[in-house]
Coordinates of C-alpha atoms in Angstrom, one line a residue:
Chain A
X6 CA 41.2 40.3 46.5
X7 CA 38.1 38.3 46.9
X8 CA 36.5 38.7 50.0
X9 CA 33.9 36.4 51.0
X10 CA 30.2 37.6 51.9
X11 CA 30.0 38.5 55.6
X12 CA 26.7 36.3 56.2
X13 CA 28.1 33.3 53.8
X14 CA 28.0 29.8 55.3
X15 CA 31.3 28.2 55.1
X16 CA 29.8 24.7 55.4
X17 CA 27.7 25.8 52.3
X18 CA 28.0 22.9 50.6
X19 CA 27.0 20.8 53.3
X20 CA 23.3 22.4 53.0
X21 CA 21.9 19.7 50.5
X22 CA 23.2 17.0 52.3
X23 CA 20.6 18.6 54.9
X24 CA 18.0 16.1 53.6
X25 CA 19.7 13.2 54.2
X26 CA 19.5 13.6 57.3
X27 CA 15.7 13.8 57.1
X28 CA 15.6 10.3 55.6
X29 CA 15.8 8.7 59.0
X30 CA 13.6 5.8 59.5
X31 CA 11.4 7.7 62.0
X32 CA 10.7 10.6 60.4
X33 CA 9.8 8.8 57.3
X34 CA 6.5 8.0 59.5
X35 CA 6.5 11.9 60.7
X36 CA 7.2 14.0 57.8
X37 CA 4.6 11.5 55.9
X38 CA 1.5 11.3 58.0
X39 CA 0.4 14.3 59.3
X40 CA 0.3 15.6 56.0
X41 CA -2.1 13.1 54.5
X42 CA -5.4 12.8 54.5
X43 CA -6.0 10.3 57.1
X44 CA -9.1 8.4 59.1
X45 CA -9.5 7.1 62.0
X46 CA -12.6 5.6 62.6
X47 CA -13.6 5.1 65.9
X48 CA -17.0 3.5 66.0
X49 CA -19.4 6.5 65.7
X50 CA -19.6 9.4 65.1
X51 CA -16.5 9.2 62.6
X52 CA -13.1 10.8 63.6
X53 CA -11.3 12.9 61.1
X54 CA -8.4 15.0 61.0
X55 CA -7.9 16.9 57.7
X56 CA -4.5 18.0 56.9
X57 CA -3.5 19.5 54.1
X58 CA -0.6 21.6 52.4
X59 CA -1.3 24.4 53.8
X60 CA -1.9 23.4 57.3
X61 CA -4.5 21.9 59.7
X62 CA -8.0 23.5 58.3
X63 CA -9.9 21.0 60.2
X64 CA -9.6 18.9 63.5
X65 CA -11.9 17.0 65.9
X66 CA -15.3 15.5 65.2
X67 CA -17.0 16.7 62.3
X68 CA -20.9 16.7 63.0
X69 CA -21.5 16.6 59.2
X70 CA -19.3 15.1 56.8
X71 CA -20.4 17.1 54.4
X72 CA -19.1 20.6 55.8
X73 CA -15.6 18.9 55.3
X74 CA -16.4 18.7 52.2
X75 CA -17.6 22.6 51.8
X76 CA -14.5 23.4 53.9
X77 CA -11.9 21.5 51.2
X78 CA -14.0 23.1 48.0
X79 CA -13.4 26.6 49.4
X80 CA -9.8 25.8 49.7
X81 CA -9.6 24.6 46.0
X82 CA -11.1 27.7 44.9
X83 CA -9.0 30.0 46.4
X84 CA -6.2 28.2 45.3
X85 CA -7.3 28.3 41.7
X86 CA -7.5 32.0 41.6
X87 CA -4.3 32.3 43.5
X88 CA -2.2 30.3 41.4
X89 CA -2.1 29.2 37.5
X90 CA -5.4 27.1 36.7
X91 CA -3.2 24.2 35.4
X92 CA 0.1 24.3 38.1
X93 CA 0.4 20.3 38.9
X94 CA 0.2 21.4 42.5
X95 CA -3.7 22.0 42.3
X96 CA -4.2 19.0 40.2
X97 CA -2.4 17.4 42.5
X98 CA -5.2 18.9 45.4
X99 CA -8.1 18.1 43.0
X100 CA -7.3 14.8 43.9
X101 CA -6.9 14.9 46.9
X102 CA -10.2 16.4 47.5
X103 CA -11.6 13.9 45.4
X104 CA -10.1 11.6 47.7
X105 CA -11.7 13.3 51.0
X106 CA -14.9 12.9 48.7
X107 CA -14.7 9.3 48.3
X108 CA -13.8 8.2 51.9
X109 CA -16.4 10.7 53.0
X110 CA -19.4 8.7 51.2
X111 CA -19.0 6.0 53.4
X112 CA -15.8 3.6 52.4
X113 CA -13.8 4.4 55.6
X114 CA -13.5 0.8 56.3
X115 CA -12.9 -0.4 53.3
X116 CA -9.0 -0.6 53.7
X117 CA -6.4 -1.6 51.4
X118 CA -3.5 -3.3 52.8
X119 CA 0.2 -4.5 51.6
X120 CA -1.2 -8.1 51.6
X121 CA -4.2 -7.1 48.8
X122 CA -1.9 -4.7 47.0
X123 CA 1.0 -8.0 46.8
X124 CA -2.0 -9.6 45.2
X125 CA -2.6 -7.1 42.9
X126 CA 0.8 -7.1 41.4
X127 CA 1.3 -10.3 41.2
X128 CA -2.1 -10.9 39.3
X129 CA -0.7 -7.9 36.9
X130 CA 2.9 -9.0 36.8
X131 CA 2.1 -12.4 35.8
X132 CA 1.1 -11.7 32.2
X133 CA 4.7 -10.0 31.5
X134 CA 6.6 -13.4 32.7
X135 CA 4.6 -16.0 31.1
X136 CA 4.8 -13.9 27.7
X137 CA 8.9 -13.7 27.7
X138 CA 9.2 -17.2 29.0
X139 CA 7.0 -18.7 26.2
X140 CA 9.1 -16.6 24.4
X141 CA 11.9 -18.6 25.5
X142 CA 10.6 -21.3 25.1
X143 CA 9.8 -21.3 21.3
X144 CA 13.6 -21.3 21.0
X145 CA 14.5 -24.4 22.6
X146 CA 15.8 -26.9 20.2
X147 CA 13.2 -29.7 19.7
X148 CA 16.0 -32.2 17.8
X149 CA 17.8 -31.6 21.2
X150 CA 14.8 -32.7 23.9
X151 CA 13.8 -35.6 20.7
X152 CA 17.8 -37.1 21.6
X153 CA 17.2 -36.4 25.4
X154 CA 13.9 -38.3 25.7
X155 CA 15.7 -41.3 23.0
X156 CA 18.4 -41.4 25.2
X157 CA 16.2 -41.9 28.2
X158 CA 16.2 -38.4 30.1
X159 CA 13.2 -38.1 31.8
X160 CA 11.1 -34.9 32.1
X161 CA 12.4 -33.5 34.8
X162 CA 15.8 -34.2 33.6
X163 CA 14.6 -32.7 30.1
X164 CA 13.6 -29.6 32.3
X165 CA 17.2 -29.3 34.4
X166 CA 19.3 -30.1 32.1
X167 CA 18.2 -28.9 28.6
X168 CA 14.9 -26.7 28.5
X169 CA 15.9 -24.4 32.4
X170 CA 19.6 -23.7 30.8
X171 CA 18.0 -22.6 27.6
X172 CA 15.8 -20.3 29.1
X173 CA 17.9 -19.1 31.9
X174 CA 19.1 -15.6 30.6
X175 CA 15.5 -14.9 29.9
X176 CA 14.5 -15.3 33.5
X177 CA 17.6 -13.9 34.6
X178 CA 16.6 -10.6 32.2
X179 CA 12.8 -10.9 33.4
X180 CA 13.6 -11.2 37.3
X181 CA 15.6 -8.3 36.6
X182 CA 12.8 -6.2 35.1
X183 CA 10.8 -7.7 37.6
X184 CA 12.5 -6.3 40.4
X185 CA 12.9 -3.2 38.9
X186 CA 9.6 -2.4 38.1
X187 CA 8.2 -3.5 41.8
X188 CA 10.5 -1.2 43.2
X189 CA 8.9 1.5 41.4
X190 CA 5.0 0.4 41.2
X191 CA 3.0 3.3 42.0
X192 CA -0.3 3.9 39.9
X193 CA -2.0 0.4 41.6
X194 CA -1.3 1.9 44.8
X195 CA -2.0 5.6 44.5
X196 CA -5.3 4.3 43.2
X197 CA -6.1 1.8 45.8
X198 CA -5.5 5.0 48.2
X199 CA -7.6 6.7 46.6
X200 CA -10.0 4.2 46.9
X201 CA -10.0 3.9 50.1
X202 CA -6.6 2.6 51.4
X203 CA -5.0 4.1 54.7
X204 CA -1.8 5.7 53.3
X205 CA 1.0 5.9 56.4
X206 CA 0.1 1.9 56.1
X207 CA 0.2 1.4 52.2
X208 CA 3.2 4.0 51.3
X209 CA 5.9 2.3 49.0
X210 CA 8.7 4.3 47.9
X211 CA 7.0 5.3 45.2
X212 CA 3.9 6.9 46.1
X213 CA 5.6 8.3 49.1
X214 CA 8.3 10.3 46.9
X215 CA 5.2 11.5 44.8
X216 CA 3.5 12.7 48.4
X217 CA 6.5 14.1 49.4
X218 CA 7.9 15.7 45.5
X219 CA 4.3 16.6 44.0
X220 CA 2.2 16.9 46.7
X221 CA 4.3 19.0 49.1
X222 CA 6.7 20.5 47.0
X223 CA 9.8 19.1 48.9
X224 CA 12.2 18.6 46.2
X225 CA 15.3 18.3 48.0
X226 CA 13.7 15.2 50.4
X227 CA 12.2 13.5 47.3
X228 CA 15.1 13.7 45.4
X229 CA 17.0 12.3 47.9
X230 CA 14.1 9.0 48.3
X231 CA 14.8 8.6 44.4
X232 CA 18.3 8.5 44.8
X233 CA 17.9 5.9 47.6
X234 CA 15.4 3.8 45.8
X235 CA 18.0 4.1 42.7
X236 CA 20.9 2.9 45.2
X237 CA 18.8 0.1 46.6
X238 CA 17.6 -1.1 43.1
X239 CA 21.1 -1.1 41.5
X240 CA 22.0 -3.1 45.1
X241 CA 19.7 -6.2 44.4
X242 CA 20.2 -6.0 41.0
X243 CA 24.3 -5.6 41.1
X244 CA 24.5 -9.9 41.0
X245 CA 23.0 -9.4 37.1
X246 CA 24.5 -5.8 36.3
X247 CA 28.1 -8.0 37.1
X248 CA 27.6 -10.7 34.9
X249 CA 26.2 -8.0 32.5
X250 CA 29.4 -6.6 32.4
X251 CA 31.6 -9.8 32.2
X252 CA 29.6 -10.9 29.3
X253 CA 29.8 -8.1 27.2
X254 CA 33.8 -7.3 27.7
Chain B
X27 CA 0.7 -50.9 35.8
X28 CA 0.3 -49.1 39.2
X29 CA 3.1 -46.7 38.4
X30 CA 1.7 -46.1 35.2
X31 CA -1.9 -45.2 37.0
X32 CA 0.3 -43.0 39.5
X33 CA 1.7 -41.4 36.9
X34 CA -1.7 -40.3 35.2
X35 CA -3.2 -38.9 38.6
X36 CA -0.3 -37.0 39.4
X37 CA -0.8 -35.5 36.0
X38 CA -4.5 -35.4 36.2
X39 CA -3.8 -33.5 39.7
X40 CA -1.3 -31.0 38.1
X41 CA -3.5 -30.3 34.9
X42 CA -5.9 -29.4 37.5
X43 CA -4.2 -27.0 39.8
X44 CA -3.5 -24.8 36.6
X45 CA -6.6 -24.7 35.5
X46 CA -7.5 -24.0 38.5
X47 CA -5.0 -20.9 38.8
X48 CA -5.7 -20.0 35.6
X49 CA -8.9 -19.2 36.6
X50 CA -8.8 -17.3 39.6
X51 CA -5.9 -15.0 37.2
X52 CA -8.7 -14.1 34.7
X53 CA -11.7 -14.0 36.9
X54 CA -11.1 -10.5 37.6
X55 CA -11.2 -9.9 33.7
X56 CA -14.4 -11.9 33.6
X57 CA -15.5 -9.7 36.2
X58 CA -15.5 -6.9 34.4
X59 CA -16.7 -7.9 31.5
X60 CA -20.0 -9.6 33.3
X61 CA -20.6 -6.2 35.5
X62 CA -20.0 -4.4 32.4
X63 CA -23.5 -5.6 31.4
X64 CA -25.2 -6.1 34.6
X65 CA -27.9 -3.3 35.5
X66 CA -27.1 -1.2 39.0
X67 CA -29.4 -2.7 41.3
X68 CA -27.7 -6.7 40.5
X69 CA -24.4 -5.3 41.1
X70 CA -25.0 -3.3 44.2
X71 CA -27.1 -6.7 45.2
X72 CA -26.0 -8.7 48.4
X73 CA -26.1 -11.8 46.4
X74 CA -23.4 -11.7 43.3
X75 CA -24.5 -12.1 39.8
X76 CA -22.0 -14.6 38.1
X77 CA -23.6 -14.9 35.0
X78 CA -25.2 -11.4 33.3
X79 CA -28.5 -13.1 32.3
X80 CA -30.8 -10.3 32.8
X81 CA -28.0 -7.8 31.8
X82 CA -28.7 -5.0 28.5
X83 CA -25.7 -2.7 27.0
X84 CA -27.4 0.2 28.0
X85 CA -23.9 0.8 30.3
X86 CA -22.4 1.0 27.3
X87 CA -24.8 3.2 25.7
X88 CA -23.9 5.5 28.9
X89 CA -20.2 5.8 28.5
X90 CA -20.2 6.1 24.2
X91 CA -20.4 9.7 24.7
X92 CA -18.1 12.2 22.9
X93 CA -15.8 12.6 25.8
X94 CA -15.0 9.0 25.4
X95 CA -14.2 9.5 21.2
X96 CA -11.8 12.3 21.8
X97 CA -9.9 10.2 24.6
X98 CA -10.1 7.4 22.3
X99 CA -8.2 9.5 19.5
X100 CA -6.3 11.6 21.6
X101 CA -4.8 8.0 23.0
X102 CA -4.5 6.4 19.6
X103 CA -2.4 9.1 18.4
X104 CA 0.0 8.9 20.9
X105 CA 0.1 5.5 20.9
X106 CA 0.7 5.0 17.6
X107 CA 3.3 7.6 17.3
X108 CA 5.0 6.2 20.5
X109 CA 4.8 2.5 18.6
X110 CA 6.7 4.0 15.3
X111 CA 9.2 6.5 16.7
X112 CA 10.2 4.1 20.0
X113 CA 10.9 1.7 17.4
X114 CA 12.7 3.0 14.7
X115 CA 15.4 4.4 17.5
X116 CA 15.6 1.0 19.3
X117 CA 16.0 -0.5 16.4
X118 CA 18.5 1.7 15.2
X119 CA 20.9 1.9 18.7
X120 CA 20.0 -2.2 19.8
X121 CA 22.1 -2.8 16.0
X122 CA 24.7 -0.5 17.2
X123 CA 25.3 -1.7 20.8
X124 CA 24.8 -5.4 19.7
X125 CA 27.1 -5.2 16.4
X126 CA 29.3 -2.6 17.0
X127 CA 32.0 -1.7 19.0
X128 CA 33.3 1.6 20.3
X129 CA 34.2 3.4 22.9
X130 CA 31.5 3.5 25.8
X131 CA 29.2 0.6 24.6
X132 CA 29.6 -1.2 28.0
X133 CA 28.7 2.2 30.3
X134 CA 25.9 2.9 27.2
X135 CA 24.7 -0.7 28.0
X136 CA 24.6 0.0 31.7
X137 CA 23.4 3.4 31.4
X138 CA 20.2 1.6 29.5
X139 CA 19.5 -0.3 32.4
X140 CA 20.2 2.2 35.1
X141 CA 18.1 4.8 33.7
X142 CA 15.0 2.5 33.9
X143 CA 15.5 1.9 38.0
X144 CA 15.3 6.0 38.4
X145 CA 11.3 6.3 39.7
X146 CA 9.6 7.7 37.4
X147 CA 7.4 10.3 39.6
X148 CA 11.3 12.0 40.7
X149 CA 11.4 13.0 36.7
X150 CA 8.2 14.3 36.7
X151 CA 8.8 17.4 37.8
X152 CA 11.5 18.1 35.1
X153 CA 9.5 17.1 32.2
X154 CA 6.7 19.3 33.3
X155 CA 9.3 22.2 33.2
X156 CA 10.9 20.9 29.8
X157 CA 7.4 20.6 28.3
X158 CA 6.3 23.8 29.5
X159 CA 9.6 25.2 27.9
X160 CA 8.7 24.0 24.7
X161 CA 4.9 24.7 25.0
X162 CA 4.4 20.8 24.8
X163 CA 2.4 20.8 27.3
X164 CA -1.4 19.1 27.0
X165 CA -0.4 18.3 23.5
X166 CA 0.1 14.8 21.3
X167 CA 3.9 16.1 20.9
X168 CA 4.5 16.7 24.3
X169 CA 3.1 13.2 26.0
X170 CA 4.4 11.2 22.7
X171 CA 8.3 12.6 23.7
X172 CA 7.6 11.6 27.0
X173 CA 6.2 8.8 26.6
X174 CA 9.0 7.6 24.0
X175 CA 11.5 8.8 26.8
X176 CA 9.9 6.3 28.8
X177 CA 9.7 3.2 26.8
X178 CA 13.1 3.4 24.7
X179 CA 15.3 1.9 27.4
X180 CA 13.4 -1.1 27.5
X181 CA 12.8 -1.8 23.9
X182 CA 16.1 -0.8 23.1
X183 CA 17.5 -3.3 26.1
X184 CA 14.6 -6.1 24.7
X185 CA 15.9 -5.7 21.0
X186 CA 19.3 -6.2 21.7
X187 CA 18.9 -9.2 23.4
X188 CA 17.3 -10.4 19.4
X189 CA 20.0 -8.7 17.4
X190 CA 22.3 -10.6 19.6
X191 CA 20.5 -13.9 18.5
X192 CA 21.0 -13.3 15.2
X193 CA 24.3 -14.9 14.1
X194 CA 26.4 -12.0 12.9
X195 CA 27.5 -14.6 10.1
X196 CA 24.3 -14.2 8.0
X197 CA 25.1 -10.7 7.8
X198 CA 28.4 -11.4 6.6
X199 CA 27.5 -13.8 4.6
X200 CA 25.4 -11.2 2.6
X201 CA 28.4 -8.8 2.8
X202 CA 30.5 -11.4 0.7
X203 CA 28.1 -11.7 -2.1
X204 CA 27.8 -7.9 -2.4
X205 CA 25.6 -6.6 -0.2
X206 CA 26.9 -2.9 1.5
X207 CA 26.4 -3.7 5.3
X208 CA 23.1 -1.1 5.2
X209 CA 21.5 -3.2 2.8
X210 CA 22.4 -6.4 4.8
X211 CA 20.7 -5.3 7.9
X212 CA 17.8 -4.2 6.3
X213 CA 17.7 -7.3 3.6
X214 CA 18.8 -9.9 6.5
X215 CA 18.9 -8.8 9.9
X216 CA 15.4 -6.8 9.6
X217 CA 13.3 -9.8 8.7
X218 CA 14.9 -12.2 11.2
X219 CA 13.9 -9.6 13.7
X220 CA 10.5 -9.5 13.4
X221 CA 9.5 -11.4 16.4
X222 CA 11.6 -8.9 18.4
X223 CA 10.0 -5.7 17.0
X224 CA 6.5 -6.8 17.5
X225 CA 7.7 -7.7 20.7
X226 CA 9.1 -4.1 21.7
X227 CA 6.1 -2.7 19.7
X228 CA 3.8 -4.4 21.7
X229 CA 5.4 -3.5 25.3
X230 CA 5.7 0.3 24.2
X231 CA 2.1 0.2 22.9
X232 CA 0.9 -1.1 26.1
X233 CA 2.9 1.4 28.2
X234 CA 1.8 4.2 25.9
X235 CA -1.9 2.8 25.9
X236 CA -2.4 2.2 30.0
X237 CA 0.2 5.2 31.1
X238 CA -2.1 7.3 33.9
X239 CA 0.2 9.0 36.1
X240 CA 2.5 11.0 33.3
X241 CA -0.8 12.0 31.7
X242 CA -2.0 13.5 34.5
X243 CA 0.6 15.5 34.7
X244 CA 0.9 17.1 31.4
X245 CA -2.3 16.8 30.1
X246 CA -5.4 19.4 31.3
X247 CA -8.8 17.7 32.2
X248 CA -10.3 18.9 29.1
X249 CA -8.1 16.7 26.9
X250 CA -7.6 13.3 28.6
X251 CA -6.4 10.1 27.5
X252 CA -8.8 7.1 28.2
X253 CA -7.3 5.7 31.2
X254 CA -7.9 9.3 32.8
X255 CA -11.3 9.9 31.0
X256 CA -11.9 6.2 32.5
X257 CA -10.5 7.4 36.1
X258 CA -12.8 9.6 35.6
X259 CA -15.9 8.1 35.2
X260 CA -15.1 6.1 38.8
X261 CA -14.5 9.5 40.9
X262 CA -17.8 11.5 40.5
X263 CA -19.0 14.0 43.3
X264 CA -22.2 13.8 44.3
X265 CA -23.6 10.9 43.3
X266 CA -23.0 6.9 43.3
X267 CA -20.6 5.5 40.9
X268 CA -21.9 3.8 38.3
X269 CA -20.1 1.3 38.4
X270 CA -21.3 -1.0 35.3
X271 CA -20.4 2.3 33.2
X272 CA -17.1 1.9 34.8
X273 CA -16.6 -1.4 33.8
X274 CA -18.4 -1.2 30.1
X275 CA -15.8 1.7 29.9
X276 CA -12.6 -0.8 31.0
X277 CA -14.0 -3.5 28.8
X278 CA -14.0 -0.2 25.9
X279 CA -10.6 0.2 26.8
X280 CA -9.2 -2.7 26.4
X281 CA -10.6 -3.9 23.2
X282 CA -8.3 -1.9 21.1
X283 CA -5.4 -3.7 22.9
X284 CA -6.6 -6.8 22.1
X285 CA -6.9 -6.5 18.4
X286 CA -3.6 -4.7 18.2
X287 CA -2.7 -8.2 19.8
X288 CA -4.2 -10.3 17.8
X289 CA -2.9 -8.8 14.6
X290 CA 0.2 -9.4 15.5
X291 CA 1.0 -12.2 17.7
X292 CA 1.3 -14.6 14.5
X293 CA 4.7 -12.5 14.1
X294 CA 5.6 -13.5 17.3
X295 CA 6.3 -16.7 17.2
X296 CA 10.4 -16.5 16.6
X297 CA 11.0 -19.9 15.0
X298 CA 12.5 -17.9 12.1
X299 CA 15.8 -18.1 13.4
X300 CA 15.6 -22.0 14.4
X301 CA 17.7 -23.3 11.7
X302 CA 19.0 -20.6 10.1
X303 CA 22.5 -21.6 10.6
X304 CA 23.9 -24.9 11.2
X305 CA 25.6 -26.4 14.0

């Protein structure tokens, strides 16, 4: 007869829905910033609070930036001889000490915020769009517009009624893509960080999974971020994955 | 007469606002491209130099050093083998889901498009365990599988979209007079596809070419691709950046992707199928 273990959870199974519950909107901010690297700067001297990993290894005003700096190197050693040279979690620290590095030489206020970074990805997005829709373009019928414009259709009526339904499923495909691949930018802004940018302001979803799934080792939490940023996407996009659907019956 | 002069302005005033946009979109790239040759002191200047009168190509001298050939061939492998093997399986599964049908095309279909919206930094943890499974890791194999992992739902989503503009008809047209249905697709559908496979080639070479993130993972710092050899030539300890090496490096980068694109963006221009069947 089986018997169960005397010390077994009956609600086991519950236990990974455990970091659901972590996901609330608050604790986003909590479990997030205090372990980041983060700056405050308060006129001068500058005010610093190091976090890292593997708890708080400095805290208060630093009288030289540069013992920070000593302080973080010693940490990277020892964690190179404690764990395998090329474990993603010390590249991942490499980094971040490189990070410390650059903020320390004097960009603290050099900020990034959501406003430049919308710039950014627009300015790169753009190239994507305008390529597929002259795409498009090329296959709209000339003889067609030729009749329009001899049957007195002005531009503007050429455009609604004759060149935009042409093109349509191409935008449709492109806002799509569009949408799907803002969901998930993440090098622009992990770099911009790096550069300089105040992460608990500047997190998307995607660089905040990578903090929580690389950088801290929480796998259960991050996996639970992707699965919500997977939901959310397949949300906005559910109008096109629909028609998707219909079409190909 | 007036409504002919409004006309004109209004036009005159549109023209302008583009070219006006147009600019601001590629003064960054003009940017970089003028600091590439500008010497320290004019780009840490208070006043900015617009113009790089004054400018040498010693930045470039700086950055041609044999770190920068072995990225450079280490990311022209992998692009190239990305290019070839992400095509040949789009190709290959855009015909199936666009010409055939069986059971599970539609949740294939979807499953194309879903896969794409999973973030990409949730799966890395996975492939760095598969890869170290295999032994892949900081190899060409291992960031070329990847890498092709990466790119295949889109080219196979963009291709199908082309196979589906190409009327089935020609095909069986070809079938009539003899062809076997291999040789139509390769005889007919193949060359009608060409703007679509340059296309798809073009987006995975791009992806494969720019990629940082994945190839920090799985690559060591002693064999880097160039948009990590070129990360790393703006994070340096201990000293300033140098930043017109930075941007002589950028400008480096970038010129293989341009002549890739000017090869073949002659192909791309898919008036082939315009007129190919009547009515």
């Amino acid at each position: 007869m089986y018997v169960a273990e005397p010390h077994a959870n009956p609600r086991i199974w519950l236990a990974g829905y455990s970091v659901w519950s972590e996901l609330r909107v608050g604790n986003l901010e909590r479990v997030s910033v205090p372990r980041q690297v983060y700056f405050r700067d308060q006129g001068h001297p500058v005010q610093l609070r190091v976090v890292l990993n593997f708890g708080v290894i400095h805290q208060g005003e630093v009288a030289s930036l540069s013992a920070v700096d000593v302080v973080l190197r010693g940490q990277l050693n020892q964690l190179g001889a404690a764990f395998n040279l090329n474990s993603p979690a010390l590249i991942v620290r490499q980094v971040q000490v490189k990070l410390v590095q650059i903020v320390l030489r004097g960009q603290v206020n050099d900020r990034l915020d959501l406003g430049g970074a919308t710039i950014i990805i627009v300015w790169m997005s753009v190239p994507f769009v305008v390529f597929s829709v002259y795409a498009a373009l090329t296959q709209v019928s000339d003889e067609v517009l030729e009749a329009s414009a001899l049957d007195g259709a002005t531009g503007w009526q050429r455009f609604a009624y004759i060149i935009f339904p042409t093109i349509a499923p191409v935008i449709a495909v492109v806002a799509v893509l569009q949408i799907i691949w803002d969901l998930r930018v993440f090098t622009q802004i992990y770099h911009l960080q790096g550069a300089g940018g105040l992460a608990s302001k500047t997190d998307l979803l995607g660089t905040y999974l990578y903090r929580l799934g690389i950088s801290q080792a929480n796998y259960g939490v991050a996996s639970a971020v992707a699965l919500f940023m997977l939901l959310l996407t397949l949300i906005i996009t559910a109008w096109y994955v629909r028609s998707l659907l219909k079409e190909s019956a | 007469m007036s409504g002919v002069t409004a006309k004109r302005s209004t036009r005159i005033g549109l023209n302008t606002l583009g070219v006006a946009i147009a600019l601001i979109w590629i003064f960054p790239v003009y940017w970089m491209v003028n600091t590439a040759f500008l010497p320290m002191d004019k780009v840490r200047a208070e006043t900015p130099t617009f113009v790089p009168f004054g400018g040498d190509l010693s930045a470039f001298g700086r950055v041609l050093t044999p770190n920068f050939f072995n990225s450079m061939k280490l990311s022209l492998s992998v692009t190239l083998i990305v290019v070839a093997v992400a095509l040949v399986f789009a190709f290959l599964s855009a015909l199936a889901v666009s010409r055939f049908r069986f059971a599970g095309r539609k949740g294939f279909i979807l499953m194309i498009l879903v896969v794409q919206m999973i973030p990409a930094e949730a799966l890395f943890i996975s492939q760095y365990k598969m890869l170290q499974g295999w032994s892949l890791l900081n190899s060409i194999a291992g960031l070329s599988l990847v890498y092709v992992a990466a790119v295949l739902p889109f080219t196979v989503w963009m291709l199908r979209g082309f196979v589906d503009g190409i009327p089935a008809d020609l095909e069986q047209a070809a079938m009539i007079d003899g062809c076997s249905r291999t040789k139509a697709f390769f005889k007919i559908t193949f060359p009608l596809l060409a703007p679509g496979l340059v296309a798809s080639g073009v987006y995975a070479f791009l992806q494969a070419w720019n990629e940082f993130t994945l190839a920090t993972v799985v690559m060591s710092p002693s064999n880097q691709t160039l948009p990590l050899w070129l990360r790393g030539l703006a994070v340096v300890s201990n000293k300033a950046v140098d930043w017109p090496a930075v941007m002589a490096g950028a400008v480096l980068v970038a010129v293989p992707v341009i002549i890739f694109f000017m090869l073949v963006q002659g192909r791309m221009t898919s008036g082939l199928v315009s007129g190919a069947v009547k009515g």
